Amino acid sequence: AQSVTQLDSHVSVSEGTPVLLRCNYSSSYSPSLFWYVQHPNKGLQLLLKYTSAATLVKGINGFEAEFKKSETSFHLTKPSAHMSDAAEYFCVVKGYSSASKIIFGSGTRLSIRP
Amino acid sequence: DGGITQSPKYLFRKEGQNVTLSCEQNLNHDAMYWYRQDPGQGLRLIYYSQIVNDFQKGDIAEGYSVSREKKESFPLTVTSAQKNPTAFYLCASSTGDRIYYGYTFGSGTRLTVV
């Protein structure tokens, strides 16, 4: 069975400083991993995905994430935060088989200080 | 442009009423999903459909019903049996391929019981 844990419910950084949103997963086989972003009262937008290709995945808006199998982690990073990055971020895991469920983390709210 | 349209954006329901949330997609996706989002929580799966005229219960299907008469449409009815319907409802779609490439989400419907 799969599970996903977002280690921080809220992260606050200053504009221009690095962002780190942490995600750990559990999966019996090679999972697919995703990060989504949700702005207030909006749907979710796919930021990036890992599907067993390169372990360092680049996404939109300067975000990237690294799949680390030994640490069962898929942390989301960005070198320099922008005010427009303030949103809720969800880490998502799906197992290898087509019958595997898609599991959403509980979300991390990112705040950006001017 | 292809995408998912949810309507209405805001919906108010009186106690004991059934209400229907609309979800339409023009992406030619086979699979469609309904999720419920409560404050500070991740997404919980209500129902999903992988093909026309077929759908399965998700994790929290009680008090909800769906239909899938057309590929493009997957309406969700919140019945009076749902005791706590106030939430943000998100519709999503994806290709039906075995390899999962991620969802496309609608912009959501916020349902409030008055």
PDB file of C-alpha atoms in Angstrom:
ATOM      1  CA  ALA A   1       0.000   0.000   0.000  1.00  0.00           C
ATOM      2  CA  GLN A   2       1.092   3.536  -0.680  1.00  0.00           C
ATOM      3  CA  SER A   3       1.185   6.462   1.683  1.00  0.00           C
ATOM      4  CA  VAL A   4       2.564   9.966   1.592  1.00  0.00           C
ATOM      5  CA  THR A   5       3.556  12.321   4.402  1.00  0.00           C
ATOM      6  CA  GLN A   6       4.136  16.018   4.037  1.00  0.00           C
ATOM      7  CA  LEU A   7       6.321  16.851   6.968  1.00  0.00           C
ATOM      8  CA  ASP A   8       5.325  20.507   7.377  1.00  0.00           C
ATOM      9  CA  SER A   9       1.804  21.864   7.379  1.00  0.00           C
ATOM     10  CA  HIS A  10       3.078  25.436   7.000  1.00  0.00           C
ATOM     11  CA  VAL A  11       6.341  26.886   5.703  1.00  0.00           C
ATOM     12  CA  SER A  12       7.178  30.584   5.716  1.00  0.00           C
ATOM     13  CA  VAL A  13      10.151  32.040   3.856  1.00  0.00           C
ATOM     14  CA  SER A  14      11.294  35.497   2.830  1.00  0.00           C
ATOM     15  CA  GLU A  15      11.056  36.571  -0.771  1.00  0.00           C
ATOM     16  CA  GLY A  16      14.262  35.733  -2.628  1.00  0.00           C
ATOM     17  CA  THR A  17      15.293  32.923  -0.263  1.00  0.00           C
ATOM     18  CA  PRO A  18      15.199  29.193  -1.030  1.00  0.00           C
ATOM     19  CA  VAL A  19      12.080  27.083  -0.620  1.00  0.00           C
ATOM     20  CA  LEU A  20      12.064  23.507   0.681  1.00  0.00           C
ATOM     21  CA  LEU A  21       8.812  21.554   1.028  1.00  0.00           C
ATOM     22  CA  ARG A  22       9.332  18.052   2.360  1.00  0.00           C
ATOM     23  CA  CYS A  23       7.559  14.886   1.284  1.00  0.00           C
ATOM     24  CA  ASN A  24       8.173  11.285   2.284  1.00  0.00           C
ATOM     25  CA  TYR A  25       6.414   8.367   0.692  1.00  0.00           C
ATOM     26  CA  SER A  26       5.851   4.690   1.196  1.00  0.00           C
ATOM     27  CA  SER A  27       5.275   2.344  -1.713  1.00  0.00           C
ATOM     28  CA  SER A  28       5.802  -1.334  -2.311  1.00  0.00           C
ATOM     29  CA  TYR A  29       7.078  -0.862  -5.840  1.00  0.00           C
ATOM     30  CA  SER A  30       8.418   1.943  -7.965  1.00  0.00           C
ATOM     31  CA  PRO A  31       5.937   4.735  -7.473  1.00  0.00           C
ATOM     32  CA  SER A  32       5.023   7.725  -9.554  1.00  0.00           C
ATOM     33  CA  LEU A  33       5.317  10.944  -7.573  1.00  0.00           C
ATOM     34  CA  PHE A  34       3.836  14.352  -8.212  1.00  0.00           C
ATOM     35  CA  TRP A  35       3.693  17.836  -6.789  1.00  0.00           C
ATOM     36  CA  TYR A  36       0.613  19.982  -7.300  1.00  0.00           C
ATOM     37  CA  VAL A  37       0.024  23.618  -6.394  1.00  0.00           C
ATOM     38  CA  GLN A  38      -3.298  25.133  -5.383  1.00  0.00           C
ATOM     39  CA  HIS A  39      -3.939  28.846  -5.160  1.00  0.00           C
ATOM     40  CA  PRO A  40      -6.868  29.995  -2.986  1.00  0.00           C
ATOM     41  CA  ASN A  41     -10.255  28.857  -4.255  1.00  0.00           C
ATOM     42  CA  LYS A  42      -8.691  27.295  -7.338  1.00  0.00           C
ATOM     43  CA  GLY A  43      -8.173  23.812  -8.652  1.00  0.00           C
ATOM     44  CA  LEU A  44      -4.830  22.037  -8.462  1.00  0.00           C
ATOM     45  CA  GLN A  45      -2.150  22.547 -11.072  1.00  0.00           C
ATOM     46  CA  LEU A  46       0.527  19.977 -11.811  1.00  0.00           C
ATOM     47  CA  LEU A  47       3.999  21.351 -10.969  1.00  0.00           C
ATOM     48  CA  LEU A  48       6.109  18.331 -11.815  1.00  0.00           C
ATOM     49  CA  LYS A  49       6.106  14.548 -11.911  1.00  0.00           C
ATOM     50  CA  TYR A  50       8.519  11.660 -11.445  1.00  0.00           C
ATOM     51  CA  THR A  51       7.748   8.480 -13.377  1.00  0.00           C
ATOM     52  CA  SER A  52      10.980   6.431 -13.124  1.00  0.00           C
ATOM     53  CA  ALA A  53      13.089   8.493 -15.502  1.00  0.00           C
ATOM     54  CA  ALA A  54      15.635  11.054 -14.254  1.00  0.00           C
ATOM     55  CA  THR A  55      15.652  11.373 -10.472  1.00  0.00           C
ATOM     56  CA  LEU A  56      15.953  15.171 -10.586  1.00  0.00           C
ATOM     57  CA  VAL A  57      12.751  16.511 -12.033  1.00  0.00           C
ATOM     58  CA  LYS A  58      12.286  20.083 -13.197  1.00  0.00           C
ATOM     59  CA  GLY A  59       8.845  21.610 -13.165  1.00  0.00           C
ATOM     60  CA  ILE A  60       7.137  24.858 -13.924  1.00  0.00           C
ATOM     61  CA  ASN A  61       7.861  28.215 -12.264  1.00  0.00           C
ATOM     62  CA  GLY A  62      11.429  27.243 -11.321  1.00  0.00           C
ATOM     63  CA  PHE A  63      10.495  24.373  -9.013  1.00  0.00           C
ATOM     64  CA  GLU A  64      12.293  21.066  -8.976  1.00  0.00           C
ATOM     65  CA  ALA A  65      12.217  17.875  -6.932  1.00  0.00           C
ATOM     66  CA  GLU A  66      14.612  15.012  -6.406  1.00  0.00           C
ATOM     67  CA  PHE A  67      13.515  11.414  -6.047  1.00  0.00           C
ATOM     68  CA  LYS A  68      15.669   9.712  -3.401  1.00  0.00           C
ATOM     69  CA  LYS A  69      14.788   6.059  -3.127  1.00  0.00           C
ATOM     70  CA  SER A  70      17.127   5.386  -0.203  1.00  0.00           C
ATOM     71  CA  GLU A  71      15.435   8.110   1.824  1.00  0.00           C
ATOM     72  CA  THR A  72      11.942   7.534   0.357  1.00  0.00           C
ATOM     73  CA  SER A  73      11.726  11.271  -0.188  1.00  0.00           C
ATOM     74  CA  PHE A  74      10.578  13.607  -2.931  1.00  0.00           C
ATOM     75  CA  HIS A  75      11.222  17.089  -1.585  1.00  0.00           C
ATOM     76  CA  LEU A  76      10.220  20.162  -3.587  1.00  0.00           C
ATOM     77  CA  THR A  77      12.693  23.031  -3.892  1.00  0.00           C
ATOM     78  CA  LYS A  78      13.065  26.404  -5.499  1.00  0.00           C
ATOM     79  CA  PRO A  79      16.225  28.535  -5.311  1.00  0.00           C
ATOM     80  CA  SER A  80      14.496  31.873  -4.861  1.00  0.00           C
ATOM     81  CA  ALA A  81      10.952  32.396  -3.607  1.00  0.00           C
ATOM     82  CA  HIS A  82       8.602  34.829  -5.280  1.00  0.00           C
ATOM     83  CA  MET A  83       5.495  36.371  -3.766  1.00  0.00           C
ATOM     84  CA  SER A  84       3.369  34.560  -6.357  1.00  0.00           C
ATOM     85  CA  ASP A  85       4.570  31.203  -4.959  1.00  0.00           C
ATOM     86  CA  ALA A  86       2.339  31.628  -1.910  1.00  0.00           C
ATOM     87  CA  ALA A  87      -0.111  28.731  -2.169  1.00  0.00           C
ATOM     88  CA  GLU A  88      -0.882  25.234  -0.912  1.00  0.00           C
ATOM     89  CA  TYR A  89       1.319  22.436  -2.214  1.00  0.00           C
ATOM     90  CA  PHE A  90       0.364  18.768  -2.366  1.00  0.00           C
ATOM     91  CA  CYS A  91       2.630  15.775  -2.754  1.00  0.00           C
ATOM     92  CA  VAL A  92       0.949  12.820  -4.468  1.00  0.00           C
ATOM     93  CA  VAL A  93       1.984   9.190  -4.864  1.00  0.00           C
ATOM     94  CA  LYS A  94       0.675   6.469  -7.133  1.00  0.00           C
ATOM     95  CA  GLY A  95       1.823   2.894  -7.160  1.00  0.00           C
ATOM     96  CA  TYR A  96       3.098   1.083 -10.227  1.00  0.00           C
ATOM     97  CA  SER A  97       0.046  -0.950 -11.174  1.00  0.00           C
ATOM     98  CA  SER A  98      -2.954   0.573 -12.904  1.00  0.00           C
ATOM     99  CA  ALA A  99      -5.097  -0.508  -9.956  1.00  0.00           C
ATOM    100  CA  SER A 100      -2.985   1.438  -7.471  1.00  0.00           C
ATOM    101  CA  LYS A 101      -4.702   4.263  -5.682  1.00  0.00           C
ATOM    102  CA  ILE A 102      -3.635   7.857  -6.025  1.00  0.00           C
ATOM    103  CA  ILE A 103      -2.828   9.211  -2.567  1.00  0.00           C
ATOM    104  CA  PHE A 104      -2.686  12.918  -1.752  1.00  0.00           C
ATOM    105  CA  GLY A 105      -0.645  14.328   1.096  1.00  0.00           C
ATOM    106  CA  SER A 106      -2.348  16.664   3.544  1.00  0.00           C
ATOM    107  CA  GLY A 107      -0.719  19.721   1.999  1.00  0.00           C
ATOM    108  CA  THR A 108       1.858  22.352   2.937  1.00  0.00           C
ATOM    109  CA  ARG A 109       0.882  25.976   2.999  1.00  0.00           C
ATOM    110  CA  LEU A 110       3.706  28.170   1.724  1.00  0.00           C
ATOM    111  CA  SER A 111       3.781  31.787   2.882  1.00  0.00           C
ATOM    112  CA  ILE A 112       6.181  34.356   1.455  1.00  0.00           C
ATOM    113  CA  ARG A 113       7.330  37.302   3.585  1.00  0.00           C
ATOM    114  CA  PRO A 114       8.176  40.536   1.736  1.00  0.00           C
TER     115      PRO A 114
ATOM    116  CA  ASP B   1      -8.455  25.473 -25.150  1.00  0.00           C
ATOM    117  CA  GLY B   2      -8.970  22.060 -23.605  1.00  0.00           C
ATOM    118  CA  GLY B   3      -9.817  21.800 -19.945  1.00  0.00           C
ATOM    119  CA  ILE B   4     -12.306  20.979 -17.237  1.00  0.00           C
ATOM    120  CA  THR B   5     -15.212  23.243 -16.379  1.00  0.00           C
ATOM    121  CA  GLN B   6     -16.924  23.026 -13.026  1.00  0.00           C
ATOM    122  CA  SER B   7     -20.093  24.891 -12.271  1.00  0.00           C
ATOM    123  CA  PRO B   8     -21.298  26.665 -10.326  1.00  0.00           C
ATOM    124  CA  LYS B   9     -18.315  28.186  -8.562  1.00  0.00           C
ATOM    125  CA  TYR B  10     -20.343  28.729  -5.390  1.00  0.00           C
ATOM    126  CA  LEU B  11     -23.429  26.780  -4.335  1.00  0.00           C
ATOM    127  CA  PHE B  12     -25.649  27.081  -1.300  1.00  0.00           C
ATOM    128  CA  ARG B  13     -27.802  24.208  -0.103  1.00  0.00           C
ATOM    129  CA  LYS B  14     -30.593  24.150   2.392  1.00  0.00           C
ATOM    130  CA  GLU B  15     -30.914  21.313   4.834  1.00  0.00           C
ATOM    131  CA  GLY B  16     -32.595  18.299   3.216  1.00  0.00           C
ATOM    132  CA  GLN B  17     -31.975  19.384  -0.361  1.00  0.00           C
ATOM    133  CA  ASN B  18     -30.203  17.495  -3.088  1.00  0.00           C
ATOM    134  CA  VAL B  19     -27.845  19.535  -5.244  1.00  0.00           C
ATOM    135  CA  THR B  20     -25.909  18.633  -8.381  1.00  0.00           C
ATOM    136  CA  LEU B  21     -22.429  19.855  -9.232  1.00  0.00           C
ATOM    137  CA  SER B  22     -21.485  19.924 -12.875  1.00  0.00           C
ATOM    138  CA  CYS B  23     -18.174  18.767 -14.357  1.00  0.00           C
ATOM    139  CA  GLU B  24     -17.467  18.860 -18.096  1.00  0.00           C
ATOM    140  CA  GLN B  25     -14.194  18.141 -19.886  1.00  0.00           C
ATOM    141  CA  ASN B  26     -13.142  18.503 -23.523  1.00  0.00           C
ATOM    142  CA  LEU B  27      -9.795  16.756 -23.158  1.00  0.00           C
ATOM    143  CA  ASN B  28     -11.031  13.418 -24.473  1.00  0.00           C
ATOM    144  CA  HIS B  29      -9.968  11.842 -21.179  1.00  0.00           C
ATOM    145  CA  ASP B  30     -11.429   8.472 -20.298  1.00  0.00           C
ATOM    146  CA  ALA B  31     -11.185   8.760 -16.518  1.00  0.00           C
ATOM    147  CA  MET B  32     -12.918  11.322 -14.311  1.00  0.00           C
ATOM    148  CA  TYR B  33     -12.885  11.820 -10.552  1.00  0.00           C
ATOM    149  CA  TRP B  34     -14.589  13.730  -7.781  1.00  0.00           C
ATOM    150  CA  TYR B  35     -12.689  14.823  -4.710  1.00  0.00           C
ATOM    151  CA  ARG B  36     -13.726  16.604  -1.569  1.00  0.00           C
ATOM    152  CA  GLN B  37     -11.378  19.034   0.139  1.00  0.00           C
ATOM    153  CA  ASP B  38     -11.851  20.264   3.700  1.00  0.00           C
ATOM    154  CA  PRO B  39      -9.771  23.042   5.288  1.00  0.00           C
ATOM    155  CA  GLY B  40      -6.250  21.928   6.174  1.00  0.00           C
ATOM    156  CA  GLN B  41      -6.773  18.490   4.722  1.00  0.00           C
ATOM    157  CA  GLY B  42      -5.739  16.696   1.599  1.00  0.00           C
ATOM    158  CA  LEU B  43      -8.151  15.518  -1.039  1.00  0.00           C
ATOM    159  CA  ARG B  44     -10.481  12.607  -0.412  1.00  0.00           C
ATOM    160  CA  LEU B  45     -11.869  10.569  -3.291  1.00  0.00           C
ATOM    161  CA  ILE B  46     -15.665  10.428  -3.551  1.00  0.00           C
ATOM    162  CA  TYR B  47     -16.292   8.616  -6.847  1.00  0.00           C
ATOM    163  CA  TYR B  48     -14.402   7.872 -10.012  1.00  0.00           C
ATOM    164  CA  SER B  49     -15.211   6.641 -13.474  1.00  0.00           C
ATOM    165  CA  GLN B  50     -12.791   5.050 -15.902  1.00  0.00           C
ATOM    166  CA  ILE B  51     -15.244   4.602 -18.748  1.00  0.00           C
ATOM    167  CA  VAL B  52     -18.684   5.740 -19.842  1.00  0.00           C
ATOM    168  CA  ASN B  53     -21.595   4.097 -18.006  1.00  0.00           C
ATOM    169  CA  ASP B  54     -19.318   2.784 -15.276  1.00  0.00           C
ATOM    170  CA  PHE B  55     -18.182   4.279 -11.979  1.00  0.00           C
ATOM    171  CA  GLN B  56     -16.816   3.146  -8.632  1.00  0.00           C
ATOM    172  CA  LYS B  57     -17.088   4.388  -5.080  1.00  0.00           C
ATOM    173  CA  GLY B  58     -14.092   6.104  -3.587  1.00  0.00           C
ATOM    174  CA  ASP B  59     -13.222   6.438   0.060  1.00  0.00           C
ATOM    175  CA  ILE B  60     -16.145   8.671   1.103  1.00  0.00           C
ATOM    176  CA  ALA B  61     -19.026   7.858  -1.269  1.00  0.00           C
ATOM    177  CA  GLU B  62     -21.821   7.818   1.335  1.00  0.00           C
ATOM    178  CA  GLY B  63     -24.345  10.568   0.706  1.00  0.00           C
ATOM    179  CA  TYR B  64     -23.179  11.180  -2.862  1.00  0.00           C
ATOM    180  CA  SER B  65     -24.203   9.850  -6.261  1.00  0.00           C
ATOM    181  CA  VAL B  66     -22.802  10.207  -9.786  1.00  0.00           C
ATOM    182  CA  SER B  67     -23.572   9.317 -13.377  1.00  0.00           C
ATOM    183  CA  ARG B  68     -21.410   8.958 -16.475  1.00  0.00           C
ATOM    184  CA  GLU B  69     -23.703   8.937 -19.484  1.00  0.00           C
ATOM    185  CA  LYS B  70     -21.257  10.824 -21.685  1.00  0.00           C
ATOM    186  CA  LYS B  71     -17.482  10.778 -21.834  1.00  0.00           C
ATOM    187  CA  GLU B  72     -17.366  14.543 -21.363  1.00  0.00           C
ATOM    188  CA  SER B  73     -19.607  14.783 -18.322  1.00  0.00           C
ATOM    189  CA  PHE B  74     -19.452  13.475 -14.745  1.00  0.00           C
ATOM    190  CA  PRO B  75     -22.014  15.249 -12.523  1.00  0.00           C
ATOM    191  CA  LEU B  76     -21.985  14.778  -8.753  1.00  0.00           C
ATOM    192  CA  THR B  77     -25.177  14.893  -6.692  1.00  0.00           C
ATOM    193  CA  VAL B  78     -24.870  15.691  -3.011  1.00  0.00           C
ATOM    194  CA  THR B  79     -27.901  14.132  -1.403  1.00  0.00           C
ATOM    195  CA  SER B  80     -29.667  14.946   1.833  1.00  0.00           C
ATOM    196  CA  ALA B  81     -28.039  11.823   3.274  1.00  0.00           C
ATOM    197  CA  GLN B  82     -24.684  13.622   3.305  1.00  0.00           C
ATOM    198  CA  LYS B  83     -24.685  15.077   6.796  1.00  0.00           C
ATOM    199  CA  ASN B  84     -21.740  17.412   6.454  1.00  0.00           C
ATOM    200  CA  PRO B  85     -21.610  18.569   2.837  1.00  0.00           C
ATOM    201  CA  THR B  86     -19.961  21.956   3.328  1.00  0.00           C
ATOM    202  CA  ALA B  87     -16.639  21.634   1.496  1.00  0.00           C
ATOM    203  CA  PHE B  88     -14.713  22.469  -1.654  1.00  0.00           C
ATOM    204  CA  TYR B  89     -15.376  19.940  -4.414  1.00  0.00           C
ATOM    205  CA  LEU B  90     -12.865  19.271  -7.152  1.00  0.00           C
ATOM    206  CA  CYS B  91     -13.379  17.382 -10.368  1.00  0.00           C
ATOM    207  CA  ALA B  92     -10.416  15.914 -12.224  1.00  0.00           C
ATOM    208  CA  SER B  93      -9.725  13.875 -15.311  1.00  0.00           C
ATOM    209  CA  SER B  94      -6.884  11.832 -16.701  1.00  0.00           C
ATOM    210  CA  THR B  95      -6.107   9.571 -19.612  1.00  0.00           C
ATOM    211  CA  GLY B  96      -7.107   5.987 -19.037  1.00  0.00           C
ATOM    212  CA  ASP B  97      -3.633   4.699 -19.791  1.00  0.00           C
ATOM    213  CA  ARG B  98      -1.947   2.328 -17.384  1.00  0.00           C
ATOM    214  CA  ILE B  99       0.856   4.810 -16.908  1.00  0.00           C
ATOM    215  CA  TYR B 100      -0.487   7.710 -14.936  1.00  0.00           C
ATOM    216  CA  TYR B 101       0.658  11.117 -16.074  1.00  0.00           C
ATOM    217  CA  GLY B 102      -1.284  13.223 -13.648  1.00  0.00           C
ATOM    218  CA  TYR B 103      -4.644  14.866 -13.353  1.00  0.00           C
ATOM    219  CA  THR B 104      -6.142  17.918 -14.907  1.00  0.00           C
ATOM    220  CA  PHE B 105      -8.310  19.640 -12.318  1.00  0.00           C
ATOM    221  CA  GLY B 106     -11.280  21.913 -12.594  1.00  0.00           C
ATOM    222  CA  SER B 107     -11.387  25.144 -10.622  1.00  0.00           C
ATOM    223  CA  GLY B 108     -13.734  23.722  -7.999  1.00  0.00           C
ATOM    224  CA  THR B 109     -17.170  24.305  -6.525  1.00  0.00           C
ATOM    225  CA  ARG B 110     -17.544  25.581  -2.983  1.00  0.00           C
ATOM    226  CA  LEU B 111     -20.692  24.151  -1.414  1.00  0.00           C
ATOM    227  CA  THR B 112     -22.134  25.682   1.721  1.00  0.00           C
ATOM    228  CA  VAL B 113     -25.103  24.473   3.744  1.00  0.00           C
ATOM    229  CA  VAL B 114     -27.314  27.307   4.931  1.00  0.00           C
TER     230      VAL B 114
END
